[in-house]
Amino acid sequence: MKTIFYILAICLTIVSCQKENTANSIVSEFENRILNSESWEYDVHYKMKYFSSDEDTLNYYSNCRLIKHKLDTIFGGSFWIKNDSIDRYYDLENIYIINHNSKKITKFFPKKGQDGVIRGNTVSGVLDSYFLKPNRLSKYLKDSTIVAKLNDTLIGKKNLNTIEFAFEDELPIEKQTKIFYFNDDNYLKDIIYSVKFQNEWQYNEWHFSNEKFNKVNDKVLKSEFDRLTKDYEIEDYKEPNPKEMEPLAIGLKAPKFKGLRFKEKDSITLQDHNGKYVILDFWYKDCFPCIKAIASLNELRTKYSAKDLVILGLNPFDNKEKNKEKLNDFIEINKMSYPTIFVDHKVTKEYKVRAYPTFYIIDTKGKIVYSKVGHSEKNEKEIDSLLKKWIK
């Protein structure tokens, strides 16, 4: 009997000494490692499928070296990103885009607002490893609006702990989830983000490998950059002329164009609507500001007679055969009450469309009386106010 009790006691001791993984313990260990590390180097395979795409929109392999600097208010630290023939280096003062094919380096000044070369594109994706901006996971856990689930899963031959965060819907954005995969040592190995928008899904994936902590410093990056500058030409980035970014000016004759109506499949021209006011909305399906503008254009379509006002949605992107079924669903979901017109990029060039949406109003004589880039409630009210004056 004593032997049985002795064995039972040993078993209970082993169970009680085992490390119990909870979402809090995994996140705590990961963030403590991050907080106690000055640098992190890793390889990352970054993939993204945008809403309308049926396959990966991006498939990006990079090597990233990040060095933490808490006082840096732009990115949270310096970094060097290698990808194919292009490197990107930030030394806390400037961003350098290094083209190894042309042996040219373009210098950007983020403190003057030139950080867009990194932010909001693929490069910002590969940087999003939760190193330069730690404590985000623990904030997720404390947020009562976010539901967290801990699971374990087998990927290949590796057993990983997963923490899934489900975020509140912010319609029309819904079903946002972010899943973090940690190995037995609580190193972050993968992140998968998914979100649904109008029956379409977007996925972002990060797959990390070859992680090294505290193996690189600013001196190493500076030395590498100095070596390159001996053979490479450096030039400052030149901001585009603001005038070149503006749409066509009021008072100009509106360029003629010919397009194809999406559903009716017949051709249409600007001249077909001589004697009427015409709103031209340059848009495409995956442009969120374009989508936000649809409701106000629908209201205008209801408010003003078709005898006086024509609204045309000029679309240069969604005319591929494989996209047309999705476009049809999109039009039905958003209840678009004005036609979509497929135009080629020659038309967008003639109308100086640099961003979407871009709006024009053409008067009864074919002249431009309004032009604006972007959508806002202020612009909605402005257009309605002008139409009230012009259309009696």
JSON list of C-alpha atoms in Angstrom, two decimals, residues 143-282:
[
{"chain": "A", "resi": 143, "resn": "ASP", "atom": "CA", "xyz": [-9.63, 44.47, -24.06]},
{"chain": "A", "resi": 144, "resn": "SER", "atom": "CA", "xyz": [-13.12, 43.28, -23.10]},
{"chain": "A", "resi": 145, "resn": "THR", "atom": "CA", "xyz": [-14.37, 43.77, -26.67]},
{"chain": "A", "resi": 146, "resn": "ILE", "atom": "CA", "xyz": [-11.88, 41.20, -28.01]},
{"chain": "A", "resi": 147, "resn": "VAL", "atom": "CA", "xyz": [-12.53, 37.48, -27.54]},
{"chain": "A", "resi": 148, "resn": "ALA", "atom": "CA", "xyz": [-9.36, 35.38, -27.05]},
{"chain": "A", "resi": 149, "resn": "LYS", "atom": "CA", "xyz": [-9.15, 31.59, -27.45]},
{"chain": "A", "resi": 150, "resn": "LEU", "atom": "CA", "xyz": [-6.18, 29.35, -26.67]},
{"chain": "A", "resi": 151, "resn": "ASN", "atom": "CA", "xyz": [-5.76, 26.12, -28.66]},
{"chain": "A", "resi": 152, "resn": "ASP", "atom": "CA", "xyz": [-3.00, 23.78, -29.63]},
{"chain": "A", "resi": 153, "resn": "THR", "atom": "CA", "xyz": [-2.56, 22.65, -33.21]},
{"chain": "A", "resi": 154, "resn": "LEU", "atom": "CA", "xyz": [-0.27, 20.43, -35.25]},
{"chain": "A", "resi": 155, "resn": "ILE", "atom": "CA", "xyz": [1.33, 21.99, -38.33]},
{"chain": "A", "resi": 156, "resn": "GLY", "atom": "CA", "xyz": [3.49, 19.53, -40.19]},
{"chain": "A", "resi": 157, "resn": "LYS", "atom": "CA", "xyz": [5.29, 17.75, -37.36]},
{"chain": "A", "resi": 158, "resn": "LYS", "atom": "CA", "xyz": [5.30, 20.77, -35.07]},
{"chain": "A", "resi": 159, "resn": "ASN", "atom": "CA", "xyz": [2.94, 21.21, -32.17]},
{"chain": "A", "resi": 160, "resn": "LEU", "atom": "CA", "xyz": [2.08, 24.90, -31.76]},
{"chain": "A", "resi": 161, "resn": "ASN", "atom": "CA", "xyz": [0.01, 26.87, -29.29]},
{"chain": "A", "resi": 162, "resn": "THR", "atom": "CA", "xyz": [-2.40, 29.24, -30.98]},
{"chain": "A", "resi": 163, "resn": "ILE", "atom": "CA", "xyz": [-4.04, 32.33, -29.56]},
{"chain": "A", "resi": 164, "resn": "GLU", "atom": "CA", "xyz": [-6.96, 33.52, -31.64]},
{"chain": "A", "resi": 165, "resn": "PHE", "atom": "CA", "xyz": [-8.28, 37.05, -31.19]},
{"chain": "A", "resi": 166, "resn": "ALA", "atom": "CA", "xyz": [-11.75, 37.79, -32.54]},
{"chain": "A", "resi": 167, "resn": "PHE", "atom": "CA", "xyz": [-12.51, 41.50, -32.89]},
{"chain": "A", "resi": 168, "resn": "GLU", "atom": "CA", "xyz": [-15.87, 43.23, -32.75]},
{"chain": "A", "resi": 169, "resn": "ASP", "atom": "CA", "xyz": [-17.57, 43.85, -36.08]},
{"chain": "A", "resi": 170, "resn": "GLU", "atom": "CA", "xyz": [-17.36, 47.39, -37.42]},
{"chain": "A", "resi": 171, "resn": "LEU", "atom": "CA", "xyz": [-19.80, 47.06, -40.29]},
{"chain": "A", "resi": 172, "resn": "PRO", "atom": "CA", "xyz": [-19.31, 46.72, -43.18]},
{"chain": "A", "resi": 173, "resn": "ILE", "atom": "CA", "xyz": [-16.05, 45.16, -41.86]},
{"chain": "A", "resi": 174, "resn": "GLU", "atom": "CA", "xyz": [-16.81, 41.89, -40.05]},
{"chain": "A", "resi": 175, "resn": "LYS", "atom": "CA", "xyz": [-15.35, 38.62, -38.74]},
{"chain": "A", "resi": 176, "resn": "GLN", "atom": "CA", "xyz": [-11.89, 40.07, -38.06]},
{"chain": "A", "resi": 177, "resn": "THR", "atom": "CA", "xyz": [-9.61, 37.48, -36.50]},
{"chain": "A", "resi": 178, "resn": "LYS", "atom": "CA", "xyz": [-5.89, 37.35, -35.82]},
{"chain": "A", "resi": 179, "resn": "ILE", "atom": "CA", "xyz": [-4.27, 34.04, -34.90]},
{"chain": "A", "resi": 180, "resn": "PHE", "atom": "CA", "xyz": [-0.78, 33.89, -33.35]},
{"chain": "A", "resi": 181, "resn": "TYR", "atom": "CA", "xyz": [1.17, 30.62, -33.46]},
{"chain": "A", "resi": 182, "resn": "PHE", "atom": "CA", "xyz": [3.82, 29.98, -30.78]},
{"chain": "A", "resi": 183, "resn": "ASN", "atom": "CA", "xyz": [6.19, 27.03, -30.46]},
{"chain": "A", "resi": 184, "resn": "ASP", "atom": "CA", "xyz": [6.90, 25.19, -27.18]},
{"chain": "A", "resi": 185, "resn": "ASP", "atom": "CA", "xyz": [9.43, 27.88, -26.21]},
{"chain": "A", "resi": 186, "resn": "ASN", "atom": "CA", "xyz": [6.83, 30.59, -26.87]},
{"chain": "A", "resi": 187, "resn": "TYR", "atom": "CA", "xyz": [8.63, 32.00, -29.89]},
{"chain": "A", "resi": 188, "resn": "LEU", "atom": "CA", "xyz": [6.27, 33.58, -32.41]},
{"chain": "A", "resi": 189, "resn": "LYS", "atom": "CA", "xyz": [6.28, 31.47, -35.59]},
{"chain": "A", "resi": 190, "resn": "ASP", "atom": "CA", "xyz": [3.22, 32.53, -37.58]},
{"chain": "A", "resi": 191, "resn": "ILE", "atom": "CA", "xyz": [0.45, 35.13, -37.71]},
{"chain": "A", "resi": 192, "resn": "ILE", "atom": "CA", "xyz": [-2.71, 34.79, -39.79]},
{"chain": "A", "resi": 193, "resn": "TYR", "atom": "CA", "xyz": [-5.18, 37.66, -40.11]},
{"chain": "A", "resi": 194, "resn": "SER", "atom": "CA", "xyz": [-8.55, 37.40, -41.85]},
{"chain": "A", "resi": 195, "resn": "VAL", "atom": "CA", "xyz": [-11.44, 39.80, -42.39]},
{"chain": "A", "resi": 196, "resn": "LYS", "atom": "CA", "xyz": [-14.69, 39.76, -44.33]},
{"chain": "A", "resi": 197, "resn": "PHE", "atom": "CA", "xyz": [-16.09, 42.66, -46.32]},
{"chain": "A", "resi": 198, "resn": "GLN", "atom": "CA", "xyz": [-19.22, 42.38, -48.48]},
{"chain": "A", "resi": 199, "resn": "ASN", "atom": "CA", "xyz": [-18.92, 38.61, -49.02]},
{"chain": "A", "resi": 200, "resn": "GLU", "atom": "CA", "xyz": [-15.21, 38.88, -49.85]},
{"chain": "A", "resi": 201, "resn": "TRP", "atom": "CA", "xyz": [-12.32, 37.74, -47.64]},
{"chain": "A", "resi": 202, "resn": "GLN", "atom": "CA", "xyz": [-8.86, 39.20, -47.15]},
{"chain": "A", "resi": 203, "resn": "TYR", "atom": "CA", "xyz": [-6.00, 37.19, -45.64]},
{"chain": "A", "resi": 204, "resn": "ASN", "atom": "CA", "xyz": [-2.58, 38.29, -44.40]},
{"chain": "A", "resi": 205, "resn": "GLU", "atom": "CA", "xyz": [0.01, 35.73, -43.31]},
{"chain": "A", "resi": 206, "resn": "TRP", "atom": "CA", "xyz": [3.41, 36.07, -41.65]},
{"chain": "A", "resi": 207, "resn": "HIS", "atom": "CA", "xyz": [5.68, 33.02, -41.36]},
{"chain": "A", "resi": 208, "resn": "PHE", "atom": "CA", "xyz": [8.85, 33.63, -39.32]},
{"chain": "A", "resi": 209, "resn": "SER", "atom": "CA", "xyz": [12.06, 31.59, -39.36]},
{"chain": "A", "resi": 210, "resn": "ASN", "atom": "CA", "xyz": [15.77, 31.83, -38.47]},
{"chain": "A", "resi": 211, "resn": "GLU", "atom": "CA", "xyz": [15.13, 34.17, -35.54]},
{"chain": "A", "resi": 212, "resn": "LYS", "atom": "CA", "xyz": [18.17, 35.67, -33.82]},
{"chain": "A", "resi": 213, "resn": "PHE", "atom": "CA", "xyz": [18.02, 37.97, -30.81]},
{"chain": "A", "resi": 214, "resn": "ASN", "atom": "CA", "xyz": [20.70, 40.53, -29.89]},
{"chain": "A", "resi": 215, "resn": "LYS", "atom": "CA", "xyz": [23.02, 39.62, -32.78]},
{"chain": "A", "resi": 216, "resn": "VAL", "atom": "CA", "xyz": [23.01, 42.94, -34.66]},
{"chain": "A", "resi": 217, "resn": "ASN", "atom": "CA", "xyz": [23.42, 46.61, -33.75]},
{"chain": "A", "resi": 218, "resn": "ASP", "atom": "CA", "xyz": [23.38, 50.02, -35.42]},
{"chain": "A", "resi": 219, "resn": "LYS", "atom": "CA", "xyz": [27.12, 49.96, -35.94]},
{"chain": "A", "resi": 220, "resn": "VAL", "atom": "CA", "xyz": [26.80, 46.83, -38.10]},
{"chain": "A", "resi": 221, "resn": "LEU", "atom": "CA", "xyz": [24.05, 48.40, -40.23]},
{"chain": "A", "resi": 222, "resn": "LYS", "atom": "CA", "xyz": [25.96, 51.68, -40.60]},
{"chain": "A", "resi": 223, "resn": "SER", "atom": "CA", "xyz": [29.11, 49.82, -41.65]},
{"chain": "A", "resi": 224, "resn": "GLU", "atom": "CA", "xyz": [27.18, 47.89, -44.29]},
{"chain": "A", "resi": 225, "resn": "PHE", "atom": "CA", "xyz": [25.63, 51.10, -45.60]},
{"chain": "A", "resi": 226, "resn": "ASP", "atom": "CA", "xyz": [28.99, 52.92, -45.71]},
{"chain": "A", "resi": 227, "resn": "ARG", "atom": "CA", "xyz": [30.44, 50.09, -47.75]},
{"chain": "A", "resi": 228, "resn": "LEU", "atom": "CA", "xyz": [27.63, 50.38, -50.30]},
{"chain": "A", "resi": 229, "resn": "THR", "atom": "CA", "xyz": [27.86, 54.15, -50.63]},
{"chain": "A", "resi": 230, "resn": "LYS", "atom": "CA", "xyz": [31.39, 53.88, -51.99]},
{"chain": "A", "resi": 231, "resn": "ASP", "atom": "CA", "xyz": [30.02, 52.44, -55.23]},
{"chain": "A", "resi": 232, "resn": "TYR", "atom": "CA", "xyz": [26.40, 53.64, -55.24]},
{"chain": "A", "resi": 233, "resn": "GLU", "atom": "CA", "xyz": [24.97, 57.00, -56.25]},
{"chain": "A", "resi": 234, "resn": "ILE", "atom": "CA", "xyz": [22.81, 58.73, -53.60]},
{"chain": "A", "resi": 235, "resn": "GLU", "atom": "CA", "xyz": [20.06, 61.21, -54.42]},
{"chain": "A", "resi": 236, "resn": "ASP", "atom": "CA", "xyz": [17.36, 62.90, -52.35]},
{"chain": "A", "resi": 237, "resn": "TYR", "atom": "CA", "xyz": [13.76, 61.97, -53.05]},
{"chain": "A", "resi": 238, "resn": "LYS", "atom": "CA", "xyz": [12.03, 64.72, -55.01]},
{"chain": "A", "resi": 239, "resn": "GLU", "atom": "CA", "xyz": [8.45, 65.40, -54.03]},
{"chain": "A", "resi": 240, "resn": "PRO", "atom": "CA", "xyz": [6.06, 65.53, -56.99]},
{"chain": "A", "resi": 241, "resn": "ASN", "atom": "CA", "xyz": [4.86, 68.98, -57.99]},
{"chain": "A", "resi": 242, "resn": "PRO", "atom": "CA", "xyz": [1.53, 69.50, -56.16]},
{"chain": "A", "resi": 243, "resn": "LYS", "atom": "CA", "xyz": [0.10, 71.03, -59.34]},
{"chain": "A", "resi": 244, "resn": "GLU", "atom": "CA", "xyz": [0.75, 67.77, -61.17]},
{"chain": "A", "resi": 245, "resn": "MET", "atom": "CA", "xyz": [-1.35, 65.90, -58.61]},
{"chain": "A", "resi": 246, "resn": "GLU", "atom": "CA", "xyz": [-4.38, 68.16, -58.99]},
{"chain": "A", "resi": 247, "resn": "PRO", "atom": "CA", "xyz": [-7.33, 67.17, -61.21]},
{"chain": "A", "resi": 248, "resn": "LEU", "atom": "CA", "xyz": [-8.26, 69.17, -64.29]},
{"chain": "A", "resi": 249, "resn": "ALA", "atom": "CA", "xyz": [-9.08, 72.79, -63.50]},
{"chain": "A", "resi": 250, "resn": "ILE", "atom": "CA", "xyz": [-12.56, 74.27, -63.44]},
{"chain": "A", "resi": 251, "resn": "GLY", "atom": "CA", "xyz": [-13.43, 76.04, -66.69]},
{"chain": "A", "resi": 252, "resn": "LEU", "atom": "CA", "xyz": [-11.63, 73.61, -69.00]},
{"chain": "A", "resi": 253, "resn": "LYS", "atom": "CA", "xyz": [-13.47, 71.73, -71.70]},
{"chain": "A", "resi": 254, "resn": "ALA", "atom": "CA", "xyz": [-14.06, 68.17, -70.49]},
{"chain": "A", "resi": 255, "resn": "PRO", "atom": "CA", "xyz": [-12.09, 65.63, -72.57]},
{"chain": "A", "resi": 256, "resn": "LYS", "atom": "CA", "xyz": [-14.23, 63.41, -74.76]},
{"chain": "A", "resi": 257, "resn": "PHE", "atom": "CA", "xyz": [-14.28, 59.73, -73.92]},
{"chain": "A", "resi": 258, "resn": "LYS", "atom": "CA", "xyz": [-15.89, 56.48, -74.97]},
{"chain": "A", "resi": 259, "resn": "GLY", "atom": "CA", "xyz": [-16.67, 53.63, -72.59]},
{"chain": "A", "resi": 260, "resn": "LEU", "atom": "CA", "xyz": [-18.60, 50.38, -72.33]},
{"chain": "A", "resi": 261, "resn": "ARG", "atom": "CA", "xyz": [-21.59, 50.03, -70.03]},
{"chain": "A", "resi": 262, "resn": "PHE", "atom": "CA", "xyz": [-21.06, 47.02, -67.79]},
{"chain": "A", "resi": 263, "resn": "LYS", "atom": "CA", "xyz": [-24.48, 45.38, -67.79]},
{"chain": "A", "resi": 264, "resn": "GLU", "atom": "CA", "xyz": [-25.88, 46.63, -71.09]},
{"chain": "A", "resi": 265, "resn": "LYS", "atom": "CA", "xyz": [-22.55, 46.08, -72.90]},
{"chain": "A", "resi": 266, "resn": "ASP", "atom": "CA", "xyz": [-23.18, 49.01, -75.23]},
{"chain": "A", "resi": 267, "resn": "SER", "atom": "CA", "xyz": [-20.85, 51.94, -75.82]},
{"chain": "A", "resi": 268, "resn": "ILE", "atom": "CA", "xyz": [-21.39, 55.34, -74.29]},
{"chain": "A", "resi": 269, "resn": "THR", "atom": "CA", "xyz": [-19.75, 58.73, -74.82]},
{"chain": "A", "resi": 270, "resn": "LEU", "atom": "CA", "xyz": [-19.72, 62.02, -72.96]},
{"chain": "A", "resi": 271, "resn": "GLN", "atom": "CA", "xyz": [-21.37, 63.67, -75.97]},
{"chain": "A", "resi": 272, "resn": "ASP", "atom": "CA", "xyz": [-24.40, 61.41, -75.51]},
{"chain": "A", "resi": 273, "resn": "HIS", "atom": "CA", "xyz": [-25.33, 63.61, -72.55]},
{"chain": "A", "resi": 274, "resn": "ASN", "atom": "CA", "xyz": [-24.94, 67.08, -74.03]},
{"chain": "A", "resi": 275, "resn": "GLY", "atom": "CA", "xyz": [-27.34, 69.55, -72.44]},
{"chain": "A", "resi": 276, "resn": "LYS", "atom": "CA", "xyz": [-27.28, 67.81, -69.05]},
{"chain": "A", "resi": 277, "resn": "TYR", "atom": "CA", "xyz": [-25.13, 68.04, -65.96]},
{"chain": "A", "resi": 278, "resn": "VAL", "atom": "CA", "xyz": [-22.88, 64.99, -65.70]},
{"chain": "A", "resi": 279, "resn": "ILE", "atom": "CA", "xyz": [-21.14, 63.66, -62.58]},
{"chain": "A", "resi": 280, "resn": "LEU", "atom": "CA", "xyz": [-18.11, 61.52, -63.38]},
{"chain": "A", "resi": 281, "resn": "ASP", "atom": "CA", "xyz": [-17.02, 59.25, -60.54]},
{"chain": "A", "resi": 282, "resn": "PHE", "atom": "CA", "xyz": [-13.68, 57.53, -61.21]}
]
